Amino acid sequence: MNNLLAFWCVMCYNTSMPRKTSTTLAPYKGHTATVSRCTVRGVQKWSVRIVLSGGQVRRVRYPADQLRAANAYAQQADRAAQLDGTSWTEAEKTAIRHWRDYVNAERAAGRNVPPLMAVIQAAIRTIDERRAAATFSQAAAAYIEEGRARLKPARLALVQSVLARFTASLPSADISLAEMGEDTVKNALALVVEPGAAATTRAHYLNIVSAVFARAIERGLCQQNPAKLLLRTMGGTATKGTQPTFLQVEEVQALLHAAAQHKDKAEALHFVIGLLTGIRSAERCRLQWQDIRLDEPRPYINLPATKAKTKRARQVFIHGSHAEILRSFIPRRHLPGSLIMGGHANEKAQKERAIVVQSALAKAAGVTLPRNVLRHTAASYLCAYLESMSAAALNLGHSEQMLITHYRALVPHAEAVRYFSLPVPETLATYKPASKRKAASR
């Protein structure tokens, strides 16, 4: 009995008291800033350890009762240290560059450099001022200017016409993005679209306006998209439907067999990656052979920030038998640093060729492929297979809430298991890629 009591006391002591006072309790832990508890001359304190972009390490200590202040400092320091990180918006990058140049000029002149927190606060003020001064007409003009390089002439003319009419219908030409809410967008839309117009017409106008707000949000010029919120409340066809179209397992298998018979394995692989992973067409066109990491213990496709639509890097993990299927489509000869569809002049030519190949494979398989059906298919089966919206969101580069709204309970788990257990097409069952294939996964 005494031994049992002694063992119980030891267990209580070990579970209630930390073994080391310097271990990180993780009230906040980011990319470059960590808050941990430490003891300085017998006094308990919170230590904020900051690793700057150049590798320098700074430490700031707070009394034990100022954990909230330590967390706030760590968050701001972590944010400021990513001066060239992909998590910064364009407006934030511009502001940070301005203040970084100011600090360098002060240092070159032999004057005292402002403290790190002062630089952060000044940059935040600059960002806020820019956000308050941004108008819808400026955002629309910037969107049109970018569209000149990526939109076809007919589409660009339509976008220009819609935005010009919408801008003219606003209460004032210099209304800021921050002042525009759902009522402002709705009133302007009523002046642009005739009262008896179909819901699809209103949705078409709103989608163009929503794209302007989405691009402005990426640049930190506003915080909400009233056009997108209005689309959700309109109902009917304006919401684009809450049930996306996806392919059945038999249709996926037929497409894989059609792709296996395609003469160009790189073009076939470009299509199969979209079919099995849901990576967007534009992102696939930027992939290089070295991004396909199928020989890792956990196979994945690396998507750097420069190649992702959201400008945020992610790793698209490959599940089930899909790694073997993708591996069977890799050509015998390929250069690790070249693009998968590197035989075309530019990204636009790759996209056009990808559409032609997709149509040909769909015709050969006898399958109809609606718009975005490859991505919808992969997302639907992935959510059902993983049974975790957060894990699926990391793979697809979407928000967890969006996946819950559109793909929850869309596919039974048993069908998802079939989708991730598809065999290698018979045409490629005996095909062996080059022995140097490992170089593409380094």
Coordinates of C-alpha atoms in Angstrom, one line a residue:
M1 CA 0.0 0.0 0.0
N2 CA 2.8 2.4 0.8
N3 CA 4.6 1.6 -2.4
L4 CA 1.4 2.3 -4.4
L5 CA 0.9 5.6 -2.6
A6 CA 4.5 6.6 -3.3
F7 CA 4.1 5.7 -7.0
W8 CA 0.9 7.8 -7.2
C9 CA 2.6 10.8 -5.7
V10 CA 5.5 10.6 -8.2
M11 CA 3.0 10.4 -11.1
C12 CA 1.1 13.4 -9.9
Y13 CA 4.3 15.4 -9.5
N14 CA 5.6 14.5 -13.0
T15 CA 2.3 15.4 -14.7
S16 CA 1.7 18.7 -12.8
M17 CA 5.2 20.2 -13.0
P18 CA 7.2 20.9 -16.1
R19 CA 10.4 19.0 -16.3
K20 CA 12.3 22.0 -17.8
T21 CA 11.4 25.6 -17.3
S22 CA 12.8 26.5 -20.8
T23 CA 10.5 24.2 -22.8
T24 CA 8.1 26.0 -25.2
L25 CA 4.6 26.1 -23.9
A26 CA 3.5 27.3 -27.4
P27 CA 1.0 30.1 -26.5
Y28 CA 2.2 31.5 -29.8
K29 CA 4.6 29.9 -32.3
G30 CA 5.0 31.2 -35.8
H31 CA 7.5 30.9 -38.6
T32 CA 10.1 33.1 -36.9
A33 CA 9.0 34.0 -33.4
T34 CA 8.6 31.7 -30.4
V35 CA 7.3 32.4 -26.9
S36 CA 8.7 30.1 -24.2
R37 CA 9.0 30.2 -20.4
C38 CA 12.4 30.8 -18.9
T39 CA 14.0 31.5 -15.5
V40 CA 16.3 34.6 -15.2
R41 CA 18.1 34.8 -11.8
G42 CA 15.3 32.8 -10.2
V43 CA 12.5 34.9 -11.7
Q44 CA 10.0 33.3 -14.1
K45 CA 9.7 35.2 -17.4
W46 CA 8.4 34.9 -20.9
S47 CA 11.1 34.9 -23.5
V48 CA 10.3 35.9 -27.1
R49 CA 12.9 34.5 -29.5
I50 CA 12.9 36.2 -32.9
V51 CA 14.8 34.9 -36.0
L52 CA 15.1 37.6 -38.6
S53 CA 15.3 37.0 -42.3
G54 CA 19.1 37.4 -42.3
G55 CA 19.5 34.8 -39.5
Q56 CA 20.0 37.2 -36.7
V57 CA 18.5 36.2 -33.4
R58 CA 16.9 38.6 -30.9
R59 CA 15.4 38.0 -27.5
V60 CA 12.9 40.1 -25.6
R61 CA 11.8 39.0 -22.1
Y62 CA 8.6 39.9 -20.3
P63 CA 7.5 39.4 -16.7
A64 CA 5.5 36.2 -15.9
D65 CA 2.2 38.2 -15.7
Q66 CA 2.6 39.7 -19.2
L67 CA 2.0 36.7 -21.4
R68 CA -0.5 38.6 -23.6
A69 CA 2.1 41.4 -24.3
A70 CA 4.7 38.8 -25.2
N71 CA 2.3 37.1 -27.6
A72 CA 1.4 40.4 -29.3
Y73 CA 5.0 41.3 -29.7
A74 CA 5.8 37.8 -31.1
Q75 CA 3.0 38.0 -33.6
Q76 CA 4.1 41.4 -35.0
A77 CA 7.7 40.4 -35.1
D78 CA 6.9 37.2 -36.9
R79 CA 4.9 39.1 -39.4
A80 CA 7.6 41.7 -39.9
A81 CA 10.4 39.2 -40.4
Q82 CA 8.7 37.8 -43.5
L83 CA 9.6 40.9 -45.6
D84 CA 9.9 38.9 -48.8
G85 CA 7.5 36.1 -47.8
T86 CA 4.5 35.0 -49.9
S87 CA 2.1 35.7 -47.1
W88 CA 2.4 39.4 -47.7
T89 CA -0.1 41.2 -49.9
E90 CA 1.2 43.6 -52.6
A91 CA 0.2 46.6 -50.6
E92 CA 2.0 45.3 -47.5
K93 CA 5.1 44.5 -49.6
T94 CA 5.2 48.0 -51.0
A95 CA 4.8 49.6 -47.5
I96 CA 7.5 47.4 -46.0
R97 CA 9.9 48.1 -48.9
H98 CA 9.3 51.8 -48.3
W99 CA 10.1 51.6 -44.6
R100 CA 13.1 49.2 -45.2
D101 CA 14.6 51.8 -47.6
Y102 CA 14.0 54.5 -45.0
V103 CA 15.8 52.5 -42.3
N104 CA 18.8 51.8 -44.7
A105 CA 19.0 55.5 -45.5
E106 CA 19.1 56.4 -41.8
R107 CA 21.7 53.8 -41.2
A108 CA 23.9 55.1 -44.1
A109 CA 23.6 58.7 -42.8
G110 CA 24.9 57.5 -39.4
R111 CA 21.7 58.2 -37.6
N112 CA 19.9 55.9 -35.2
V113 CA 17.8 53.3 -36.8
P114 CA 14.2 53.2 -35.6
P115 CA 13.3 50.2 -33.5
L116 CA 11.7 47.2 -35.2
M117 CA 8.3 47.8 -33.6
A118 CA 8.3 51.4 -34.8
V119 CA 9.0 50.3 -38.3
I120 CA 6.1 47.8 -38.1
Q121 CA 3.7 50.3 -36.8
A122 CA 4.6 52.9 -39.5
A123 CA 4.2 50.2 -42.2
I124 CA 0.8 49.3 -40.8
R125 CA -0.3 53.0 -40.9
T126 CA 0.9 53.2 -44.5
I127 CA -1.2 50.1 -45.4
D128 CA -4.3 51.5 -43.6
E129 CA -3.9 54.8 -45.4
R130 CA -3.6 53.1 -48.8
R131 CA -6.6 50.9 -48.0
A132 CA -8.7 53.9 -47.1
A133 CA -7.7 55.9 -50.2
A134 CA -8.3 53.0 -52.7
T135 CA -11.4 53.6 -54.9
F136 CA -13.4 51.1 -57.0
S137 CA -12.5 52.9 -60.2
Q138 CA -8.8 52.5 -59.5
A139 CA -9.2 48.8 -58.6
A140 CA -11.3 48.3 -61.8
A141 CA -8.6 50.1 -63.9
A142 CA -5.9 47.9 -62.4
Y143 CA -7.9 44.7 -63.1
I144 CA -8.5 45.7 -66.7
E145 CA -4.8 46.5 -67.1
E146 CA -3.8 43.0 -65.9
G147 CA -6.5 41.5 -68.1
R148 CA -4.9 42.8 -71.2
A149 CA -2.2 40.1 -70.9
R150 CA -4.4 37.2 -69.9
L151 CA -7.9 37.8 -71.4
K152 CA -8.9 37.3 -75.0
P153 CA -9.9 40.5 -76.8
A154 CA -13.6 39.7 -76.8
R155 CA -13.7 38.9 -73.1
L156 CA -11.6 42.0 -72.3
A157 CA -14.0 44.2 -74.2
L158 CA -16.9 42.7 -72.3
V159 CA -15.2 43.2 -68.9
Q160 CA -14.4 46.8 -69.8
S161 CA -18.0 47.5 -70.8
V162 CA -19.4 46.0 -67.7
L163 CA -17.0 47.7 -65.3
A164 CA -17.5 51.1 -67.0
R165 CA -21.3 50.9 -66.7
F166 CA -21.0 49.7 -63.1
T167 CA -18.6 52.5 -62.1
A168 CA -20.9 55.1 -63.7
S169 CA -23.8 53.7 -61.6
L170 CA -22.0 54.2 -58.3
P171 CA -23.0 57.1 -56.0
S172 CA -19.7 58.8 -56.7
A173 CA -16.8 58.2 -59.0
D174 CA -14.3 58.3 -56.1
I175 CA -16.1 56.0 -53.7
S176 CA -13.6 53.9 -51.7
L177 CA -13.6 50.1 -51.6
A178 CA -14.0 50.2 -47.9
E179 CA -17.3 52.2 -48.2
M180 CA -18.9 49.8 -50.6
G181 CA -21.2 47.2 -49.1
E182 CA -23.9 44.9 -50.4
D183 CA -26.5 47.7 -50.6
T184 CA -24.1 49.8 -52.7
V185 CA -23.4 47.0 -55.1
K186 CA -27.0 46.0 -55.3
N187 CA -28.2 49.5 -56.1
A188 CA -25.6 49.9 -58.8
L189 CA -26.5 46.6 -60.3
A190 CA -30.2 47.6 -60.5
L191 CA -29.2 50.6 -62.7
V192 CA -27.0 48.5 -64.9
V193 CA -29.2 45.4 -65.4
E194 CA -32.7 45.7 -66.7
P195 CA -35.5 44.7 -64.1
G196 CA -36.7 41.8 -66.3
A197 CA -33.2 40.3 -66.9
A198 CA -32.6 36.7 -66.0
A199 CA -30.8 35.7 -62.8
T200 CA -27.9 34.4 -64.9
T201 CA -27.3 37.9 -66.4
R202 CA -27.2 39.5 -62.9
A203 CA -24.8 36.7 -61.8
H204 CA -22.6 37.3 -64.8
Y205 CA -22.3 41.0 -63.9
L206 CA -21.7 40.3 -60.3
N207 CA -19.0 37.7 -61.1
I208 CA -17.0 40.4 -63.0
V209 CA -17.3 42.9 -60.1
S210 CA -16.5 40.1 -57.6
A211 CA -13.2 39.4 -59.5
V212 CA -12.3 43.1 -59.1
F213 CA -12.9 42.9 -55.3
A214 CA -11.0 39.6 -55.1
R215 CA -7.9 41.1 -56.7
A216 CA -8.2 44.1 -54.4
I217 CA -8.3 41.8 -51.4
E218 CA -5.1 40.1 -52.5
R219 CA -3.4 43.5 -52.6
G220 CA -4.7 44.4 -49.1
L221 CA -6.9 47.3 -50.5
C222 CA -10.1 46.0 -48.9
Q223 CA -11.2 43.3 -46.5
Q224 CA -14.5 42.0 -47.9
N225 CA -16.1 41.2 -51.2
P226 CA -19.7 42.5 -51.2
A227 CA -20.4 41.3 -54.7
K228 CA -19.6 37.7 -53.6
L229 CA -21.8 38.1 -50.6
L230 CA -24.6 39.3 -52.7
L231 CA -24.2 36.4 -55.1
R232 CA -24.7 34.0 -52.2
T233 CA -27.9 35.7 -51.1
M234 CA -29.5 35.9 -54.6
G235 CA -30.2 32.2 -54.8
G236 CA -31.1 30.3 -57.9
T237 CA -28.6 30.1 -60.7
A238 CA -26.7 33.1 -59.5
T239 CA -24.9 31.0 -56.9
K240 CA -23.5 28.7 -59.6
G241 CA -25.1 25.8 -57.8
T242 CA -24.0 24.3 -54.5
Q243 CA -23.6 20.8 -55.9
P244 CA -20.6 20.7 -58.2
T245 CA -20.5 18.1 -61.0
F246 CA -18.1 15.2 -60.5
L247 CA -17.2 12.1 -62.4
Q248 CA -18.1 8.6 -61.4
V249 CA -15.3 6.0 -60.7
E250 CA -16.0 4.2 -63.9
E251 CA -15.7 7.4 -65.9
V252 CA -12.4 8.2 -64.2
Q253 CA -11.1 4.7 -65.1
A254 CA -12.2 5.2 -68.7
L255 CA -10.3 8.5 -68.9
L256 CA -7.2 6.8 -67.5
H257 CA -7.3 4.1 -70.2
A258 CA -7.8 6.8 -72.9
A259 CA -4.8 8.8 -71.5
A260 CA -2.7 5.6 -71.4
Q261 CA -3.1 5.3 -75.2
H262 CA -2.2 8.9 -75.9
K263 CA 1.0 9.2 -77.9
D264 CA 2.6 11.9 -75.8
K265 CA 3.1 10.8 -72.2
A266 CA 3.9 14.3 -70.9
E267 CA 0.6 15.6 -72.2
A268 CA -1.3 12.6 -70.8
L269 CA 0.4 13.1 -67.5
H270 CA -0.6 16.8 -67.4
F271 CA -4.3 15.6 -67.8
V272 CA -4.0 12.8 -65.3
I273 CA -2.5 15.0 -62.6
G274 CA -5.6 17.2 -62.9
L275 CA -7.9 14.2 -62.8
L276 CA -6.3 12.6 -59.7
T277 CA -5.1 15.6 -57.7
G278 CA -7.4 18.5 -58.7
I279 CA -4.4 20.8 -59.4
R280 CA -5.7 23.7 -61.5
S281 CA -4.8 23.8 -65.2
A282 CA -2.7 27.0 -64.9
E283 CA -0.8 25.5 -62.0
R284 CA -0.1 22.3 -63.9
C285 CA 1.3 24.3 -66.8
R286 CA 3.9 25.7 -64.5
L287 CA 5.0 22.4 -63.0
Q288 CA 8.4 21.0 -63.6
W289 CA 9.5 17.4 -63.5
Q290 CA 11.5 18.1 -60.3
D291 CA 8.2 19.1 -58.6
I292 CA 6.8 15.6 -58.9
R293 CA 8.1 13.8 -55.8
L294 CA 6.7 10.3 -56.2
D295 CA 9.7 8.4 -54.8
E296 CA 9.4 10.0 -51.3
P297 CA 8.1 7.9 -48.4
R298 CA 4.9 10.0 -48.7
P299 CA 4.5 10.9 -52.4
Y300 CA 3.5 14.4 -53.2
I301 CA 3.6 17.2 -55.8
N302 CA 5.4 20.3 -54.7
L303 CA 3.7 23.5 -55.7
P304 CA 5.8 26.6 -54.9
A305 CA 4.2 30.0 -54.3
T306 CA 5.4 31.2 -57.7
K307 CA 3.3 28.5 -59.4
A308 CA 0.2 28.5 -57.2
K309 CA -2.8 30.6 -58.1
T310 CA -3.2 31.7 -54.5
K311 CA 0.6 32.7 -54.4
R312 CA 1.0 30.4 -51.3
A313 CA 3.1 27.3 -51.5
R314 CA 1.5 23.9 -50.8
Q315 CA 2.3 20.2 -51.0
V316 CA -0.3 18.1 -52.8
F317 CA 0.0 14.7 -51.3
I318 CA -0.8 11.6 -53.4
H319 CA -2.9 8.9 -51.8
G320 CA -3.7 5.3 -52.4
S321 CA -2.7 3.8 -55.8
H322 CA -2.5 7.2 -57.5
A323 CA 1.3 7.4 -57.0
E324 CA 1.8 4.2 -59.1
I325 CA -0.6 5.5 -61.8
L326 CA 1.2 8.9 -62.0
R327 CA 4.5 7.1 -62.1
S328 CA 3.4 5.0 -65.0
F329 CA 2.9 8.1 -67.1
I330 CA 6.3 9.6 -66.6
P331 CA 8.3 9.5 -69.9
R332 CA 11.5 7.5 -70.2
R333 CA 13.5 10.7 -71.0
H334 CA 12.9 14.0 -69.3
L335 CA 14.9 16.8 -67.8
P336 CA 14.2 17.6 -64.1
G337 CA 14.4 21.3 -64.6
S338 CA 12.1 21.5 -67.6
L339 CA 8.3 22.0 -67.7
I340 CA 6.1 18.9 -68.0
M341 CA 4.6 20.4 -71.2
G342 CA 7.8 22.2 -72.1
G343 CA 7.4 21.6 -75.8
H344 CA 5.3 24.7 -76.3
A345 CA 6.3 28.3 -76.6
N346 CA 4.6 29.8 -73.5
E347 CA 2.0 29.1 -70.8
K348 CA -0.8 30.3 -73.1
A349 CA 0.1 27.8 -75.7
Q350 CA 0.3 25.0 -73.1
K351 CA -3.2 25.9 -71.9
E352 CA -4.6 25.8 -75.4
R353 CA -2.9 22.4 -76.1
A354 CA -4.1 21.1 -72.7
I355 CA -7.7 21.9 -73.7
V356 CA -7.3 20.1 -77.0
V357 CA -5.8 17.0 -75.3
Q358 CA -8.6 17.0 -72.7
S359 CA -11.3 17.2 -75.3
A360 CA -9.6 14.4 -77.3
L361 CA -9.3 12.1 -74.3
A362 CA -12.9 12.8 -73.2
K363 CA -14.1 11.9 -76.7
A364 CA -12.1 8.7 -76.8
A365 CA -13.4 7.7 -73.4
G366 CA -17.0 8.7 -74.2
V367 CA -17.2 11.0 -71.2
T368 CA -18.5 14.5 -71.0
L369 CA -16.3 16.9 -69.1
P370 CA -18.0 20.1 -67.8
R371 CA -16.0 23.1 -66.7
N372 CA -13.8 22.5 -63.7
V373 CA -15.0 18.9 -63.4
L374 CA -11.5 17.5 -62.9
R375 CA -10.9 19.7 -59.8
H376 CA -14.4 19.0 -58.5
T377 CA -13.9 15.3 -58.9
A378 CA -10.7 15.2 -57.0
A379 CA -12.1 17.4 -54.3
S380 CA -15.2 15.4 -53.9
Y381 CA -13.4 12.1 -53.5
L382 CA -10.6 13.5 -51.4
C383 CA -13.0 15.0 -48.8
A384 CA -14.8 11.6 -48.5
Y385 CA -11.6 9.6 -48.4
L386 CA -9.7 11.6 -45.8
E387 CA -12.8 12.4 -43.8
S388 CA -11.0 15.6 -42.8
M389 CA -11.9 18.9 -44.4
S390 CA -8.7 20.6 -43.1
A391 CA -6.4 18.0 -44.6
A392 CA -8.3 18.2 -47.9
A393 CA -8.1 22.0 -47.8
L394 CA -4.3 21.9 -47.5
N395 CA -4.1 19.7 -50.6
L396 CA -6.5 21.8 -52.7
G397 CA -5.5 25.2 -51.6
H398 CA -9.0 26.1 -50.6
S399 CA -10.5 27.3 -47.3
E400 CA -12.0 24.6 -45.1
Q401 CA -15.4 26.4 -45.0
M402 CA -15.6 26.4 -48.8
L403 CA -15.0 22.6 -48.9
I404 CA -17.7 22.1 -46.2
T405 CA -20.1 24.2 -48.2
H406 CA -19.6 22.5 -51.6
Y407 CA -18.2 19.0 -51.1
R408 CA -19.5 17.7 -47.7
A409 CA -21.4 14.4 -48.0
L410 CA -21.2 14.5 -51.8
V411 CA -19.5 11.2 -52.3
P412 CA -19.9 8.1 -50.1
H413 CA -16.7 6.9 -48.4
A414 CA -16.9 3.5 -50.2
E415 CA -16.8 5.2 -53.6
A416 CA -13.8 7.3 -52.4
V417 CA -12.0 4.1 -51.5
R418 CA -12.6 2.7 -55.0
Y419 CA -11.4 6.0 -56.5
F420 CA -8.1 5.8 -54.6
S421 CA -7.7 2.1 -55.4
L422 CA -7.8 2.3 -59.2
P423 CA -5.3 0.1 -60.9
V424 CA -2.6 1.2 -63.3
P425 CA -4.1 1.1 -66.9
E426 CA -3.5 -2.2 -68.6
T427 CA -1.7 -0.4 -71.5
L428 CA 1.0 0.9 -69.0
A429 CA 1.1 -2.1 -66.7
T430 CA 4.4 -3.3 -68.1
Y431 CA 5.8 0.1 -68.8
K432 CA 8.9 1.1 -66.8
P433 CA 10.1 4.7 -66.7
A434 CA 13.8 5.5 -67.0
S435 CA 16.1 4.4 -64.2
K436 CA 17.1 8.0 -63.7
R437 CA 13.5 8.9 -62.7
K438 CA 14.7 9.5 -59.1
A439 CA 16.4 12.7 -60.3
A440 CA 13.0 14.3 -60.9
S441 CA 12.1 13.9 -57.2
R442 CA 15.1 15.5 -55.6

